[in-house]
Tab-separated table of C-alpha atoms in Angstrom:
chain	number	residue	atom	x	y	z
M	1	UNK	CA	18.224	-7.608	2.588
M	2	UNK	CA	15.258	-9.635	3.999
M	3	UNK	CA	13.828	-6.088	5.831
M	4	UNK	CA	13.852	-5.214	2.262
M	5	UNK	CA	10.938	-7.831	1.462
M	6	UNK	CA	9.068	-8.753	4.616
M	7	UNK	CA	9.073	-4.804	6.149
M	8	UNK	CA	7.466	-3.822	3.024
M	9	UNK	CA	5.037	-6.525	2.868
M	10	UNK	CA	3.732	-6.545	6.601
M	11	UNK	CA	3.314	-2.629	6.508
M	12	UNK	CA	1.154	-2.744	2.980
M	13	UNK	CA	-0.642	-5.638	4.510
M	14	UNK	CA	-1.882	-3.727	7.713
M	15	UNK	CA	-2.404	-0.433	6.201
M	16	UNK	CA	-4.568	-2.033	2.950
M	17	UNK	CA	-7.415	-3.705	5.158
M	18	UNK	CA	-10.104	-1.308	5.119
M	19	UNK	CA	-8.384	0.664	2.245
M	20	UNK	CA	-10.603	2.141	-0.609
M	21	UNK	CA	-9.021	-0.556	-3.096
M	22	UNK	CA	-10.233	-3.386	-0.742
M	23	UNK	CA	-13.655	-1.867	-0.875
M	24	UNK	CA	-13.397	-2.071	-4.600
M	25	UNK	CA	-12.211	-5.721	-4.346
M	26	UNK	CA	-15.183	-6.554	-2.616
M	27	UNK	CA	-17.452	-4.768	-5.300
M	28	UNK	CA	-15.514	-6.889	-8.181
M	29	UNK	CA	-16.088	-10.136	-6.274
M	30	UNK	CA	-19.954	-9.396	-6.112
M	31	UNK	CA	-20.051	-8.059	-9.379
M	32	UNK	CA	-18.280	-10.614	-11.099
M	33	UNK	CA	-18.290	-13.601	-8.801
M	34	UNK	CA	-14.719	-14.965	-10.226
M	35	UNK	CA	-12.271	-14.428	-8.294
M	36	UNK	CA	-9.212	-15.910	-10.712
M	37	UNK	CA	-9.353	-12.850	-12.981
M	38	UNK	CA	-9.648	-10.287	-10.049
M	39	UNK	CA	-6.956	-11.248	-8.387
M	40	UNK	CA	-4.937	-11.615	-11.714
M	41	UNK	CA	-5.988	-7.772	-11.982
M	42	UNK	CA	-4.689	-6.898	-8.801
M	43	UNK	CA	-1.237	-8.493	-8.885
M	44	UNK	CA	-0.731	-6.910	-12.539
M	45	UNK	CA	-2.225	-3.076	-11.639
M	46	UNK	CA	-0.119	-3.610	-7.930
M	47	UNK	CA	2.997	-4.613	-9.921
M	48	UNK	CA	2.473	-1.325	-12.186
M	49	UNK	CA	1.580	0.768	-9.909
M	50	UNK	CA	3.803	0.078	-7.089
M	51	UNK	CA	7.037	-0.480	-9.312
M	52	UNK	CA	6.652	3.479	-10.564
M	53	UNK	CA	6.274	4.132	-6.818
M	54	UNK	CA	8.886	2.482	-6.112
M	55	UNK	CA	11.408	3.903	-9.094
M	56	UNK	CA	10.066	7.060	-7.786
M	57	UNK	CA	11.245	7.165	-4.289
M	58	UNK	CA	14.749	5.580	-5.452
M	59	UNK	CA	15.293	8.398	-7.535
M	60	UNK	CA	14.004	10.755	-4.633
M	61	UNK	CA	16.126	9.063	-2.378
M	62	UNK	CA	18.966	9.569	-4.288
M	63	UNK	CA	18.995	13.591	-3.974
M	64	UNK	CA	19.296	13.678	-0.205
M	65	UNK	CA	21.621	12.766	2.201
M	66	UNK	CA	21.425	9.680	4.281
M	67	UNK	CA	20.613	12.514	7.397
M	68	UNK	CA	17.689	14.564	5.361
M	69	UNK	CA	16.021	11.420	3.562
M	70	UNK	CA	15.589	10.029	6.858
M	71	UNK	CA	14.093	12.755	8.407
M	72	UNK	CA	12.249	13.691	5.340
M	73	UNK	CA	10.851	9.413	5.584
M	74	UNK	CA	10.203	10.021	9.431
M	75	UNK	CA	7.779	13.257	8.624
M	76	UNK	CA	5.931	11.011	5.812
M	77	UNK	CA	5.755	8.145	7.981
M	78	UNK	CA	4.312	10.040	10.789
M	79	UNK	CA	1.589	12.151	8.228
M	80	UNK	CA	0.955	8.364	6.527
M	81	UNK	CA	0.200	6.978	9.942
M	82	UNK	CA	-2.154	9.695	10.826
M	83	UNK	CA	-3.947	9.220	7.396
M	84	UNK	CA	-4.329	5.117	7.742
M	85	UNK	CA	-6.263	6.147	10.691
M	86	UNK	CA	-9.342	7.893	8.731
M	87	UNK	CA	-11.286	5.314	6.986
M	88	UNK	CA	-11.439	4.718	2.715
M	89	UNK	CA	-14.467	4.866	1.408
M	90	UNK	CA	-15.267	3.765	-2.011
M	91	UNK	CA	-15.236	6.276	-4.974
M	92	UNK	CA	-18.336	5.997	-7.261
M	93	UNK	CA	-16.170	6.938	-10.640
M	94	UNK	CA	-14.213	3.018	-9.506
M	95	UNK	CA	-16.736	1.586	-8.992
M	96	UNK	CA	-18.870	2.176	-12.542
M	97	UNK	CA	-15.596	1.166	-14.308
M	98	UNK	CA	-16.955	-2.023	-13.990
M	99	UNK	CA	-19.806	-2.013	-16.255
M	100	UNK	CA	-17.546	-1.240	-19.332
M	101	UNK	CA	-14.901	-3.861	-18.978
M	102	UNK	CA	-14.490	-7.481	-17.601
M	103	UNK	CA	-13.055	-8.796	-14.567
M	104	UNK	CA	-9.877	-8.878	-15.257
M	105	UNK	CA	-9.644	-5.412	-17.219
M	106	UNK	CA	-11.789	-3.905	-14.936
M	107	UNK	CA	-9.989	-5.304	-11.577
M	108	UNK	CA	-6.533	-3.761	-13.903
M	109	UNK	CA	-7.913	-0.208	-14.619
M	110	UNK	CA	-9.654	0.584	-11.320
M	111	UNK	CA	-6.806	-0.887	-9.246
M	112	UNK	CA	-4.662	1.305	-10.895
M	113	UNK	CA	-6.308	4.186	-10.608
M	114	UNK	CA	-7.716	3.752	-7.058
M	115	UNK	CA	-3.871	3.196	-5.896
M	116	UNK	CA	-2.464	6.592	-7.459
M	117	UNK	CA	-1.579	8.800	-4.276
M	118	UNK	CA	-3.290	5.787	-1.996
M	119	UNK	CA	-1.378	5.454	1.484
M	120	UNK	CA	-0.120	2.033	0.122
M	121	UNK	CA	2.020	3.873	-3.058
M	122	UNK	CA	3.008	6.551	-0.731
M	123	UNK	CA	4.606	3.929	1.192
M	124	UNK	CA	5.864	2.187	-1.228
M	125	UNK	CA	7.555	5.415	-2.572
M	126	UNK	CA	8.695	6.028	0.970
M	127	UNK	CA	10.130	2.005	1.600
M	128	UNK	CA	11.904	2.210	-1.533
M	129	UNK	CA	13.466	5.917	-0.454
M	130	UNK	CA	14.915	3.616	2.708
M	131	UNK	CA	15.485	0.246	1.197
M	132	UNK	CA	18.299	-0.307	-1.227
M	133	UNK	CA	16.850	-3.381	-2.768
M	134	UNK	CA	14.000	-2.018	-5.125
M	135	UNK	CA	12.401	-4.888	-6.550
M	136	UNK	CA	12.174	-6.756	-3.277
M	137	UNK	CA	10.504	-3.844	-1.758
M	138	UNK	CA	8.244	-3.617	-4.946
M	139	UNK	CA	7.342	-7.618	-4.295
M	140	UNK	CA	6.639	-7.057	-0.999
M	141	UNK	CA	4.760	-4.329	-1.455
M	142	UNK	CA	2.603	-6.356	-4.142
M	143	UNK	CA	2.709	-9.350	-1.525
M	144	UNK	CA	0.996	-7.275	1.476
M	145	UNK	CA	-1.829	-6.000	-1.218
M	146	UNK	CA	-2.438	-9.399	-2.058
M	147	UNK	CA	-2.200	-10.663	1.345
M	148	UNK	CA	-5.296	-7.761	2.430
M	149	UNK	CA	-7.113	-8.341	-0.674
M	150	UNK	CA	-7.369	-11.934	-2.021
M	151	UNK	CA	-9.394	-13.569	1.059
M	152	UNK	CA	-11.613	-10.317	0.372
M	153	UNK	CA	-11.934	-11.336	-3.079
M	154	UNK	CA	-12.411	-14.853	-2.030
M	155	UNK	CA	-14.686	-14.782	0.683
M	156	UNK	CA	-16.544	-11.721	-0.329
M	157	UNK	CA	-18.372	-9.830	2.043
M	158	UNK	CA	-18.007	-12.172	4.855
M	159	UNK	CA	-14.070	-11.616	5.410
M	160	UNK	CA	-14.897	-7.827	5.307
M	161	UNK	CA	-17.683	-7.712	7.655
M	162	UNK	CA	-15.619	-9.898	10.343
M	163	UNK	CA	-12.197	-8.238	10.443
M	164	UNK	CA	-11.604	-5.442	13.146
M	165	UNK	CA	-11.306	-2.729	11.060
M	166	UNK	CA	-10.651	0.089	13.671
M	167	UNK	CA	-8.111	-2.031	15.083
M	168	UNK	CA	-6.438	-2.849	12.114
M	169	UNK	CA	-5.992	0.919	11.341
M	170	UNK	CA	-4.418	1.217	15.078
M	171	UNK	CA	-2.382	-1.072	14.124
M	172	UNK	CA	-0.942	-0.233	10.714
M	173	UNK	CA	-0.543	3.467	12.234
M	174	UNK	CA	1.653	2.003	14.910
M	175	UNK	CA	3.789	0.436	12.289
M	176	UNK	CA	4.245	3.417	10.579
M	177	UNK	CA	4.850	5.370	13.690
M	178	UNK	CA	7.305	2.995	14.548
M	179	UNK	CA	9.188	3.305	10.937
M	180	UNK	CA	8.968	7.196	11.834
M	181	UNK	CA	10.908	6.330	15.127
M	182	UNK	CA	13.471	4.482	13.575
M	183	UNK	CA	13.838	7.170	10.931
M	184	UNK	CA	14.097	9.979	13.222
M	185	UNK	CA	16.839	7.593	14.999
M	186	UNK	CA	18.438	6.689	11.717
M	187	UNK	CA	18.672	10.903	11.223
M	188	UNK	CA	19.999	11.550	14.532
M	189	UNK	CA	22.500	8.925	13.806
M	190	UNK	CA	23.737	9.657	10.795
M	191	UNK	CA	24.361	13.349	11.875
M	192	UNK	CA	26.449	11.885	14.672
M	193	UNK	CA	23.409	12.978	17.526
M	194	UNK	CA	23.292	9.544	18.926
């Protein structure tokens, strides 16, 4: 129950730094320079966003067999990990939603929108495919955006400038190459391969 929670959360984490909606958190925090209602933005447009993700891949999960979901997860972990490996860059439609709304509404709408078919809702489409405890994979989910985007938000441009950001996509790839491997061994399993 607790892979349900901290999986979710440490794979959102790594794959959101350098994401396109971190880019936009660092445009908020310069354009607004208060971070309370940003971040208020984020956890309310995460929690939207992520918990139709996640009723999404419940209900997809629940059309397949234990032995095609996970090879249908494995394929879309593998094609997720080779995406988190090209770098985001910022959209200029996000970023002029700013001048009509304020930080909080603004942070809301463009996180939103900026996270509809982002890596970070396909996994959390995917997670909740694998992981029978939805709202725990929706929290953590919500947790690892937070985790990648509030010391953006806090520290502005300096946390952004310092981080590794090549790295950091090597890494988050791994860990979804690695939830492709177990996947692929979860298939072969359940068709009695292994």
């Amino acid at each position: 129950m607790l892979d349900s929670l901290l999986v979710p959360t440490a794979i959102v984490a790594l794959a959101e730094i350098g994401d396109k909606t971190q880019l936009l958190a660092l445009i908020l925090a310069a354009r607004f320079r208060k971070p309370w209602p940003i971040i208020a933005g984020i956890v309310a447009a995460t929690l939207a966003n992520h918990a139709a993700a996640g009723a999404v891949g419940a209900w997809f999960g629940s059309f397949f067999s234990d032995t095609t979901l996970h090879w249908i997860l494995a394929a879309s972990f593998a094609a997720t990990a080779l995406w988190t490996l090209v770098p985001d860059k910022m959209d200029d439609d996000e970023a002029t939603t700013a001048r009509k709304f304020g930080p909080f509404l603004t942070t809301l709408i463009a996180f939103f929108l900026a996270e509809i078919g982002d890596k970070t809702q396909v996994a959390t489409v995917m997670l909740a495919a694998q992981y029978p405890e939805l709202w725990l994979v929706i929290i953590g989910t919500t947790l690892g955006m937070l985790i990648a985007n509030v010391p953006v938000v806090l520290a502005g441009n300096f946390a952004a400038d310092k981080l590794p950001l090549t790295l950091i996509r090597r890494l988050a790839a791994s860990a979804f190459f690695i939830l492709a491997a177990v996947a692929v061994y979860k298939a072969m399993q359940s068709s009695g391969w292994v």
